[in-house]
XYZ file of C-alpha atoms in Angstrom:
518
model
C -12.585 -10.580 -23.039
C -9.854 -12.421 -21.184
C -6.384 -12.464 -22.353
C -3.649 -14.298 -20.795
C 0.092 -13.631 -20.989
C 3.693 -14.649 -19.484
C 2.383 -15.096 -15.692
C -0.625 -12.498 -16.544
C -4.176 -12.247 -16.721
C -5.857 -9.254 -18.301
C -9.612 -9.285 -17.896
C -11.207 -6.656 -19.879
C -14.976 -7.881 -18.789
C -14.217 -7.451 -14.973
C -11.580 -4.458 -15.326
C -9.115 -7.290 -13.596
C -4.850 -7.184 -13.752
C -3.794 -10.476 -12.259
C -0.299 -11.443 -11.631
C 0.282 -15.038 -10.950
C -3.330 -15.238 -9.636
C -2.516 -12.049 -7.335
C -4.404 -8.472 -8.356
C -2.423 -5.918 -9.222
C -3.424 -2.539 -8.585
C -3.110 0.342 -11.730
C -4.495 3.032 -12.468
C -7.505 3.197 -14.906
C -5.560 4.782 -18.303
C -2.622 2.505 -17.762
C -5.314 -0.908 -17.678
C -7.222 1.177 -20.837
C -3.273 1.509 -22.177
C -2.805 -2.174 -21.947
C -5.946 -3.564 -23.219
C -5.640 -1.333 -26.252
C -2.074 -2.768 -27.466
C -3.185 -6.315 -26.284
C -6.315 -6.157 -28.508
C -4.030 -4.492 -31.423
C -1.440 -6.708 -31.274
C -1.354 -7.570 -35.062
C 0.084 -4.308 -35.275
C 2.418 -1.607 -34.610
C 0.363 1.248 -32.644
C 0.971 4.920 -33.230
C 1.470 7.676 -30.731
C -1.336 9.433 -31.722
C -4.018 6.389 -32.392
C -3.395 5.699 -28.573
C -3.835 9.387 -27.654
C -6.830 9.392 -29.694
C -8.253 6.256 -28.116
C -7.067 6.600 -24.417
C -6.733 10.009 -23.859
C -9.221 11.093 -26.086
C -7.848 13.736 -28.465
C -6.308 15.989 -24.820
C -2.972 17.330 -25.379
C -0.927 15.143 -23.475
C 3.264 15.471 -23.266
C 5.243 12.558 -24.285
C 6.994 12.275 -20.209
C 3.214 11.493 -19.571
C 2.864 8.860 -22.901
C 6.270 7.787 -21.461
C 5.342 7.696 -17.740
C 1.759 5.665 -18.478
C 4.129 3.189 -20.733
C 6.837 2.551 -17.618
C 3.941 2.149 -15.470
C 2.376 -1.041 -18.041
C 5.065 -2.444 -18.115
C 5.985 -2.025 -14.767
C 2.583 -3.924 -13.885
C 3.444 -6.987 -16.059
C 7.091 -7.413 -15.264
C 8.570 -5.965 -18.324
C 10.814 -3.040 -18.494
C 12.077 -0.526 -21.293
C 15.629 -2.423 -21.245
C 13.846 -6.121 -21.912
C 10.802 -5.292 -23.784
C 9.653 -8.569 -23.774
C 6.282 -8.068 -23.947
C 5.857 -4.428 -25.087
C 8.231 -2.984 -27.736
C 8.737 0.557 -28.424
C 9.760 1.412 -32.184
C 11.457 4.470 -32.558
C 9.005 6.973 -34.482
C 6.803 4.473 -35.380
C 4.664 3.224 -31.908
C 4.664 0.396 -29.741
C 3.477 -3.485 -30.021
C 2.787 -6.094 -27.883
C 4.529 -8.887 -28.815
C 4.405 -11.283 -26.086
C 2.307 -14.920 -26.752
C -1.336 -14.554 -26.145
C -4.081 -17.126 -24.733
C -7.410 -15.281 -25.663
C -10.728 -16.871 -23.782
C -14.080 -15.707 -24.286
C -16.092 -13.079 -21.674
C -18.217 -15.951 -20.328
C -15.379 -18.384 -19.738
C -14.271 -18.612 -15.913
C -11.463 -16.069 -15.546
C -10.162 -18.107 -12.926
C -9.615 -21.278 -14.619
C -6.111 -22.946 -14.978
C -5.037 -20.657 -11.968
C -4.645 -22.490 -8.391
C -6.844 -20.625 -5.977
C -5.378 -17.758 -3.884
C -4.858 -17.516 -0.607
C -7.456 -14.457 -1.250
C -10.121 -16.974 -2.908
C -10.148 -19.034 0.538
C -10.759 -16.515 3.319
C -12.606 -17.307 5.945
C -14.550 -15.126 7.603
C -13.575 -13.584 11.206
C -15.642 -14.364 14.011
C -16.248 -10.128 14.574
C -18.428 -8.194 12.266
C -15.693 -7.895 8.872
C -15.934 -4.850 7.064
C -14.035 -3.292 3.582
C -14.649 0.397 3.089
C -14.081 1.045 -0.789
C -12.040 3.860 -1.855
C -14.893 7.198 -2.159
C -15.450 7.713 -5.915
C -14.831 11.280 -6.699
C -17.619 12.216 -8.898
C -16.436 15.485 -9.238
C -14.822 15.696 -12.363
C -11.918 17.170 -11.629
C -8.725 15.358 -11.040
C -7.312 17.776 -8.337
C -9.944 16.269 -6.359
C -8.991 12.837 -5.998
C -6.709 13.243 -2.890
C -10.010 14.848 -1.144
C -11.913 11.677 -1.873
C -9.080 9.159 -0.640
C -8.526 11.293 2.275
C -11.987 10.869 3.002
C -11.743 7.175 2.671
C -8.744 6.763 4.492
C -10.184 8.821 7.756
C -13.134 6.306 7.669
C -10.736 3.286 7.588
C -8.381 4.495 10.291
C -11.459 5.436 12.583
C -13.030 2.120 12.384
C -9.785 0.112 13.131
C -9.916 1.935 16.461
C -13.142 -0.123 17.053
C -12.390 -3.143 19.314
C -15.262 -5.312 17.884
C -14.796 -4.758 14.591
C -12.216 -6.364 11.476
C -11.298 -3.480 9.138
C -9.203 -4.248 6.296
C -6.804 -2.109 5.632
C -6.240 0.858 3.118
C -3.294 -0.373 1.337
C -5.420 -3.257 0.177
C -8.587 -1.457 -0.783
C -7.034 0.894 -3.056
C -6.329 -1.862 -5.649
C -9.888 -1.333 -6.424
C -9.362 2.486 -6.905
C -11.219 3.790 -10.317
C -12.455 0.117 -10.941
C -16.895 -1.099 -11.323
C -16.351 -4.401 -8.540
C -19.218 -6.477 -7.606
C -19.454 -6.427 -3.676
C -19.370 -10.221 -3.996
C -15.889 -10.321 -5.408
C -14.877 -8.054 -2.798
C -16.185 -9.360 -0.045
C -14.349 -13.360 -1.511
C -11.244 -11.213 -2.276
C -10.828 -9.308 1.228
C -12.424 -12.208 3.579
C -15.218 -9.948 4.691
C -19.042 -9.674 5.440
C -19.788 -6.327 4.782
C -18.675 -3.446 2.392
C -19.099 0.458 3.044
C -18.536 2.543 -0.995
C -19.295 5.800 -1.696
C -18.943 9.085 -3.921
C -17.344 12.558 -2.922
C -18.121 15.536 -4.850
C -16.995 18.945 -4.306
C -18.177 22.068 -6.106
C -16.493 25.382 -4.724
C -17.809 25.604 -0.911
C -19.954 22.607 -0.881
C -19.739 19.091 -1.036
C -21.775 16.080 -1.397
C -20.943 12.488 -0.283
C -23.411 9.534 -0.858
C -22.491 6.317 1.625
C -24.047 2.677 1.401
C -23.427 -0.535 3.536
C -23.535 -4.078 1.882
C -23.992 -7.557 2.747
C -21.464 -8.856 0.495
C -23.161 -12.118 0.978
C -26.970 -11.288 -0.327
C -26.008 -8.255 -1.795
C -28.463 -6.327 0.002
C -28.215 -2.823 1.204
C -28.262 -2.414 4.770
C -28.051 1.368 4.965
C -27.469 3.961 2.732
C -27.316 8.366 3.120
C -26.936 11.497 1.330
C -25.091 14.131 2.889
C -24.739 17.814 1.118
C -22.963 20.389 3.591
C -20.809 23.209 3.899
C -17.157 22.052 2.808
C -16.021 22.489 6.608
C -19.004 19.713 7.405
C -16.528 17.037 5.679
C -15.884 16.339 9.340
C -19.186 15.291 10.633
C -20.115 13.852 7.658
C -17.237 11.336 8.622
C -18.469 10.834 11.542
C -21.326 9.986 11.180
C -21.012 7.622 8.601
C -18.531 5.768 10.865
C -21.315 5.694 13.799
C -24.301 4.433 11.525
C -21.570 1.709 10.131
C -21.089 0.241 14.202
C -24.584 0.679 15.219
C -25.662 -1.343 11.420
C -22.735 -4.041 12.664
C -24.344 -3.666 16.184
C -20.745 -3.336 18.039
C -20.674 -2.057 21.144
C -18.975 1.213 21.873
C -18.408 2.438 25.575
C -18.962 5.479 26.949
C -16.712 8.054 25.576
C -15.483 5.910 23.300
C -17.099 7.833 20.316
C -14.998 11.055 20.523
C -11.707 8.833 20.754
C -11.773 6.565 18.490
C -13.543 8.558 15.194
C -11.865 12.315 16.038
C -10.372 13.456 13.209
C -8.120 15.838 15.033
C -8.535 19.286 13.434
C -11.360 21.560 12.201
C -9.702 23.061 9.815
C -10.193 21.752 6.230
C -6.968 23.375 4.552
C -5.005 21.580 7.697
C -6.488 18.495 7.096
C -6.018 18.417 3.327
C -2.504 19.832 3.974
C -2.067 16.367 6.024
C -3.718 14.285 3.059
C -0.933 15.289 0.713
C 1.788 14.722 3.557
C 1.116 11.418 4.540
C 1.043 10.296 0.757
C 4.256 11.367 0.136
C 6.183 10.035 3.195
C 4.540 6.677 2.587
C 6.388 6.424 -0.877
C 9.616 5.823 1.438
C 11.690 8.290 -1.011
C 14.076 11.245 -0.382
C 11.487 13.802 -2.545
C 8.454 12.330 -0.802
C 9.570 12.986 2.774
C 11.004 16.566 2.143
C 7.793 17.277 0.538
C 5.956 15.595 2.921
C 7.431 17.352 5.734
C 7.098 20.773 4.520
C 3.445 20.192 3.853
C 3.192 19.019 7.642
C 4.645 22.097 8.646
C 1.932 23.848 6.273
C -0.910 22.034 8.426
C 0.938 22.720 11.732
C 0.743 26.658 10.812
C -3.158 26.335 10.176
C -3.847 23.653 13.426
C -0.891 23.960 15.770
C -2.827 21.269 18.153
C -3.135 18.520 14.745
C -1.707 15.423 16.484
C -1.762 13.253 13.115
C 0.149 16.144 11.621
C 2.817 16.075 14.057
C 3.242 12.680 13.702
C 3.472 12.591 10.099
C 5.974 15.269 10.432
C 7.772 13.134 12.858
C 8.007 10.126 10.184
C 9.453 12.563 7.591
C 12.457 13.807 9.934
C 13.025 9.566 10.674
C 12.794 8.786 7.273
C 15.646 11.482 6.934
C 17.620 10.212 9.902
C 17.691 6.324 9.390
C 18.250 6.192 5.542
C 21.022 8.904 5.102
C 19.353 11.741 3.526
C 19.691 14.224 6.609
C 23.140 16.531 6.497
C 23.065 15.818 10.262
C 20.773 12.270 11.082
C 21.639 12.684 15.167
C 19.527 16.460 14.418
C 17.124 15.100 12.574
C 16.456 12.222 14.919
C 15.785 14.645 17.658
C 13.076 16.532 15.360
C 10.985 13.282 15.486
C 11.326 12.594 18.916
C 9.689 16.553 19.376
C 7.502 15.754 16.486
C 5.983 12.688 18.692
C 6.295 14.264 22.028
C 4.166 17.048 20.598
C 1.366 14.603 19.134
C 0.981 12.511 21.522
C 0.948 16.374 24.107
C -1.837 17.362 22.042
C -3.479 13.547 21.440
C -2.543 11.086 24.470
C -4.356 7.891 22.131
C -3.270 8.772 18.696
C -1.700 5.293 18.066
C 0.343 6.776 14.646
C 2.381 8.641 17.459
C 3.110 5.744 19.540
C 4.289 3.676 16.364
C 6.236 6.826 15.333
C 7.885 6.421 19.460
C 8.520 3.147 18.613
C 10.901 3.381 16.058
C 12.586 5.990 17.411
C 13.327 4.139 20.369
C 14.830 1.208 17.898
C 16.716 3.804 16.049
C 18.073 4.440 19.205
C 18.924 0.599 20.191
C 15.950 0.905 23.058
C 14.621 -2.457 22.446
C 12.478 -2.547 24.827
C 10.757 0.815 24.953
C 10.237 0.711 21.382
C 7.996 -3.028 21.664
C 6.043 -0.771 24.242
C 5.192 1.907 22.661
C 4.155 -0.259 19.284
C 2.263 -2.102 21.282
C 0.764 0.258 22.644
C -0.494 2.069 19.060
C -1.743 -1.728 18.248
C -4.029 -1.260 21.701
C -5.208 1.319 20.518
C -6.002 0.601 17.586
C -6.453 -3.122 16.922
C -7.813 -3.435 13.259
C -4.774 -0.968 11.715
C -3.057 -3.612 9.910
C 0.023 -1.165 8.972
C 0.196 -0.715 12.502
C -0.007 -4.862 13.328
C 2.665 -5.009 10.285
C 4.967 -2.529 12.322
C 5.315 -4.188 15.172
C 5.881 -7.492 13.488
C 8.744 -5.834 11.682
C 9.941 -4.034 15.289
C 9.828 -8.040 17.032
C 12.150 -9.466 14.016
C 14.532 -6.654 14.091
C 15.023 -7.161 17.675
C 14.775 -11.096 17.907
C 11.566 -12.120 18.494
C 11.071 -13.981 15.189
C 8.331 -16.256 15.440
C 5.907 -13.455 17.361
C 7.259 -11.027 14.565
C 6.108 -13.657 12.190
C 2.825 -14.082 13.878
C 2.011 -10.145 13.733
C 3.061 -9.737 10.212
C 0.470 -12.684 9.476
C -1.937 -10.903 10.820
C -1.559 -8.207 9.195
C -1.669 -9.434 5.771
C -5.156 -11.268 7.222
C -5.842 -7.118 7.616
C -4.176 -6.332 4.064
C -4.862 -9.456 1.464
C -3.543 -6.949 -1.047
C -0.361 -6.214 1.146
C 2.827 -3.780 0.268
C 5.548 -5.600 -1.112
C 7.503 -4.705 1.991
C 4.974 -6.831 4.464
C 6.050 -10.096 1.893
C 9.902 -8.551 2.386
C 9.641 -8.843 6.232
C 7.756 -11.696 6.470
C 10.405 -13.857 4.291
C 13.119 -12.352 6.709
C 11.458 -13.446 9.803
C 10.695 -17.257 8.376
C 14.705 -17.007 7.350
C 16.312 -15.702 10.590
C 13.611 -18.489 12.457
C 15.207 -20.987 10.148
C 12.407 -22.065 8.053
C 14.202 -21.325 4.638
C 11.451 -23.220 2.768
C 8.688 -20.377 3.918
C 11.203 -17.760 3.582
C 11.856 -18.490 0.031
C 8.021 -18.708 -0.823
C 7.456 -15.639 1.184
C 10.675 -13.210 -0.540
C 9.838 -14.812 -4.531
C 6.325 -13.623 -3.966
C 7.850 -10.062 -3.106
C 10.239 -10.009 -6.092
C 7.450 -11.218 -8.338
C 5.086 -8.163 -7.040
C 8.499 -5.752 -7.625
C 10.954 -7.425 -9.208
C 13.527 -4.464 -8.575
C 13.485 -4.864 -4.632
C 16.267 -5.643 -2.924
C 15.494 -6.059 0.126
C 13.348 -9.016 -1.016
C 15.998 -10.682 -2.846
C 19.279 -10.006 -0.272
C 16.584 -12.073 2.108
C 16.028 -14.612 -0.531
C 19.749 -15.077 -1.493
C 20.297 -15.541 2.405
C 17.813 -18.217 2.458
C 18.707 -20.174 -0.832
C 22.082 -20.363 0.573
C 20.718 -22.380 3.508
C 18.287 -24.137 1.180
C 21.596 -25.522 -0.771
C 20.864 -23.627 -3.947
C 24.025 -21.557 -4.225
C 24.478 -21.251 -8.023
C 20.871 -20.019 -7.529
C 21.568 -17.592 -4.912
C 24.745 -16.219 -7.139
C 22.594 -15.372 -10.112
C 20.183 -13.343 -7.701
C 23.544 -11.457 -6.066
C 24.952 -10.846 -9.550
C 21.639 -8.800 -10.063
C 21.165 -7.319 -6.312
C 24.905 -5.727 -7.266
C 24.060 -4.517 -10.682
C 20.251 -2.785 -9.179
C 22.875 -1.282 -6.065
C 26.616 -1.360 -7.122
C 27.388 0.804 -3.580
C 25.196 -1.686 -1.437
C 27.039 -2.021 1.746
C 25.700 -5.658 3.332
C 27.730 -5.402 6.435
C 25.793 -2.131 7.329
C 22.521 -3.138 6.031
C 22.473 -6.543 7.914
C 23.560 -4.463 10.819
C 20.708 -1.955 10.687
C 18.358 -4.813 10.712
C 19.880 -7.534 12.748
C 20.588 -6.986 16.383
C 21.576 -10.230 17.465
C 25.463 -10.524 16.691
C 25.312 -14.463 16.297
C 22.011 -13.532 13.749
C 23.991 -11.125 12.177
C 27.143 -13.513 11.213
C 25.051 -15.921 10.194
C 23.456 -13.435 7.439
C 26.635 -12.498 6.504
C 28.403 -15.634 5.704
C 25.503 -16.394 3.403
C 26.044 -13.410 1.418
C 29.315 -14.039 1.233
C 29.014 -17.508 0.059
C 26.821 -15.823 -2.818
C 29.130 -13.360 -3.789
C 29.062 -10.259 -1.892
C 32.322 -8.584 -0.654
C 31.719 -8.480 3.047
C 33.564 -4.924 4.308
C-alpha cells in the first residue's frame, strides 16, 4: 500500500520513505512505527497495542517508545512541539492526524512526483559498482556494527581502485535493514553492478555469503561462501574485493593489491575497536568524539602500528579543537597533528590521514598545504566521495568557489543519497560564486532533509538577501536565532570565509536579515 502525506510518500509494498521524491533513510521499527499509526489512523493508538505489534510483546522502556517516536517524526518533518502529523495524547496513545492520499500496491509509486535527479543517472564510462550494506544474519543486535564494518572496509578498499566508480557509504546505508530489488538500486545510485551480502558470527566463527549483480539483467555474476576462524574476517575481505575487480575486469598494477585493499591491522578487537570509533566521530557531536577518541586509544593499545586508528583519533582531537569543546584547542590541535604524523609513519598512502593533514593545515590558516595534502588523499583514493566532498569544502573555504563547487558535485555523483552537510556546502559555494538562484535550491533542499540545520539556513538567508527576498530571509533569521540564541555570525562567517571582501559581503546580508553583527 502507498500512502501519501504533507511532502511524504510511505510505501509499505517496497519498504520506501520518500521525502519530496528524495529517500529517506530509517531504521526498520521506526518505518514498522509509522506504517502502523498511518494504517490506524481512525484511531487513537495505545502504548501497549504498538508494543504488541512492533516490538512484539519485549519489554521495552518508554525513553526507547519515546526515542523511536522523535525519530518518525523526525523523518517526516514533524516534531513533538508541532505535532502536525503525529499527536501524542497524554495516557491515552498517539494518532496520525495529518491528510492522507491512499493508492493501491499496483499503482506507480512514483506518479505525481517529478523525477529525481536519482531517477536520471547516467551511467559512468568505468565499471559502476554499489556494495549493499552486509545483512547481519546473526540474530543478535550487538552484531550489527561487525556487519557495517565489514561493509564499509569493502567500500573504502574499492574506492582506492583507479578504474573503478564506487558509490559511497553514506548513500548505501539508506538501504540498511530494507528487501531492494538490484534494479531499483542500480536506477537509484547510477550504477551497473551491485555487490550484497550476509555476516554471521557465532562465538569464534563467522560466515559471510557475497554475490555480484548486473543490475541491468539481474543476473549473478559471481557469488561465495566463506566460513573461517573470526580472525579470517580479514581475508575474507580481501578477497571478495579481488574477485569484485577481476569480475569488472579492471586492471590492477603490480603491488597495487596490498595497497589499496590492506585493512591495516590483524587484530580483530583493534579493528572492531576502530568500527565503533569512527561511528561516533562522524556524528560531529561533543559525546561522539570523546567516545570516539577513547575507543581509538583502545585500538592503539591492541595495534600500536593501526594507521586508520590514528587517524580517526586524530579527527576526534580536531573535532575538539575547531568547535570549542577542548579546555585548551591550541593542545588539542597539536594531538592531531601527532595523531596524523603517526598514521601516515606507520601508512605512507592511507588517504584518511592526508585529509585529516589537510584540515589541520586550514585550521592553521596554511592554505596551501592543506589543498595538497587533500589532494593528495583524493589521489589516492579517487572513488571516496567523502574524501572528493572534503576537498570541495577545503577549495570554498579558501576561495576557490567554482572548483569547490565542481568537487562537491562530484561527490554527490559518488553519494546520490548525500549528508545534509554536502547540500550545506554546496549552497555556500553557488552563494559566495554569486549564483544565488542555485544556492537557494541547493540550502532549501538541506533544510528540507534537516530542517533544524543552521548552517543550511544562515547560507540560505545570505542568499535570499541577494535574491531580493528580505522579508523572506527575516522569517528564516527569526528561527536560526530561536534554534541558536548565542550564535555568534561574525565568528562563524570568519571560521569559514577567508577572503575579507567575501567575508563583509556575508555579513552585511545577515545583517540586513536581522542578525546583530558583534
Amino acid at each position: 500500500m502507498i500512502f501519501r502525506f504533507d511532502q511524504i510518500t510511505l510505501d509499505t509494498e517496497r519498504y520506501r520513505l520518500l521525502r519530496s521524491g528524495n529517500p529517506v533513510a530509517v531504521e526498520p521499527q521506526v518505518f514498522d512505527l509509522l506504517a502502523y499509526l498511518v494504517e490506524h489512523r481512525d484511531r487513537v493508538v495505545s502504548r501497549d497495542e504498538l508494543l504488541d505489534n512492533i516490538w512484539k510483546g519485549k519489554v521495552v522502556t518508554d525513553s526507547a517508545l519515546g526515542a523511536r517516536l522523535r525519530d518518525a517524526r523526525k523523518a517526516i518533518g514533524d516534531n513533538g512541539t508541532r505535532q502536525a502529523i503525529i499527536r501524542t495524547y497524554n495516557r491515552r496513545g498517539y494518532q496520525f492526524v495529518a491528510d492522507v492520499n491512499e493508492n493501491p500496491e499496483n499503482e506507480d509509486s512514483d506518479s505525481g512526483y517529478l523525477p529525481t535527479a536519482q531517477d536520471i543517472l547516467s551511467l559512468p564510462d568505468k565499471p559502476s559498482i554499489a556494495v549493499l550494506p552486509f545483512a547481519n544474519l546473526s540474530g543478535d543486535s550487538t552484531q550489527e556494527h561487525f556487519a557495517d564494518g565489514l561493509t564499509d572496509e569493502i567500500i573504502t578498499a574499492l574506492s582506492r581502485i583507479p578504474g573503478l566508480f564506487v558509490i559511497a557509504n553514506n548513500s548505501v546505508m539508506t538501504y540498511k535493514g530494507r528487501a531492494v530489488d538490484v534494479r531499483q538500486v542500480g536506477r537509484e545510485q547510477g550504477v551497473r553492478y551491485v555487490l550484497e551480502g550476509g555476516f554471521r558470527r557465532e562465538a569464534d566463527e563467522i560466515r559471510v555469503t557475497a554475490q555480484l549483480i548486473d543490475t541491468q539483467t539481474g543476473l549473478h555474476l559471481w557469488a561465495e561462501r566463506y566460513q573461517r576462524k573470526l580472525d579470517g574476517i580479514f581475508a575474507v575481505q580481501e578477497d571478495i574485493t579481488h574477485r569484485v575487480a577481476v569480475e569488472l575486469q579492471v586492471k590492477l598494477v603490480t603491488g597495487e593489491l596490498s595497497r589499496n585493499w590492506a585493512i591495516g591491522t590483524e587484530t580483530v578487537e583493534a579493528w572492531e575497536c576502530l568500527i565503533r570509533a569512527k561511528s561516533l566521530v562522524e556524528k560531529h557531536a561533543h559525546d561522539g568524539a570523546l567516545h570516539g577518541r577513547d575507543l581509538a586509544r583502545k585500538a592503539l593499545e591492541l595495534d600500536p602500528q593501526y594507521s586508520a586508528a590514528w587517524t580517526i583519533l586524530g579527527w576526534a582531537c580536531w573535532e575538539e579543537s575547531v568547535w570549542g569543546w577542548s579546555d585548551d584547542p591550541e593542545q588539542s590541535m597539536r594531538d592531531a597533528e601527532q595523531a596524523a604524523a603517526e598514521a601516515l609513519q606507520k601508512d605512507l598512502v592511507y588517504p584518511g590521514a592526508y585529509a585529516l593533514l589537510g584540515y589541520i593545515h586550514l585550521a592553521k590558516n596554511e592554505n596551501r598545504l592543506a589543498i595538497e595534502a587533500i589532494e593528495k588523499a583524493v589521489a589516492l583514493a579517487p572513488s571516496d566521495g567523502s574524501v572528493l566532498a572534503l576537498l570541495g569544502n577545503a577549495l570554498i573555504e579558501t576561495g576557490d568557489f567554482a572548483r569547490g563547487i565542481a568537487k562537491l558535485k562530484k561527490a554527490i555523483r559518488l553519494c546520490p543519497f548525500p549528508p545534509v552537510w554536502y547540500l550545506s556546502v554546496l549552497g555556500a559555494g553557488y552563494y559566495l560564486d554569486g549564483d544565488a538562484d542555485s544556492a537557494i535550491a541547493a540550502l532549501e533542499a538541506a533544510i528540507e532533509r534537516e530542517p533544524d540545520s543552521n548552517l543550511a539556513r544562515l547560507w540560505l538567508i545570505g542568499a535570499l538577501v541577494e535574491s531580493g527576498q528580505i522579508e523572506k530571509a527575516r522569517r528564516l533569521a527569526r528561527d536560526a536565532m530561536e534554534i541558536s540564541p548565542e550564535f555568534d555570525a561574525r565568528s562563524w562567517v570568519e571560521s569559514f570565509v577567508s577572503d575579507a571582501s567575501a567575508q563583509q559581503r556575508v555579513l552585511d546580508s545577515l545583517r540586513e536579515a536581522g542578525f546583530r553583527i558583534g
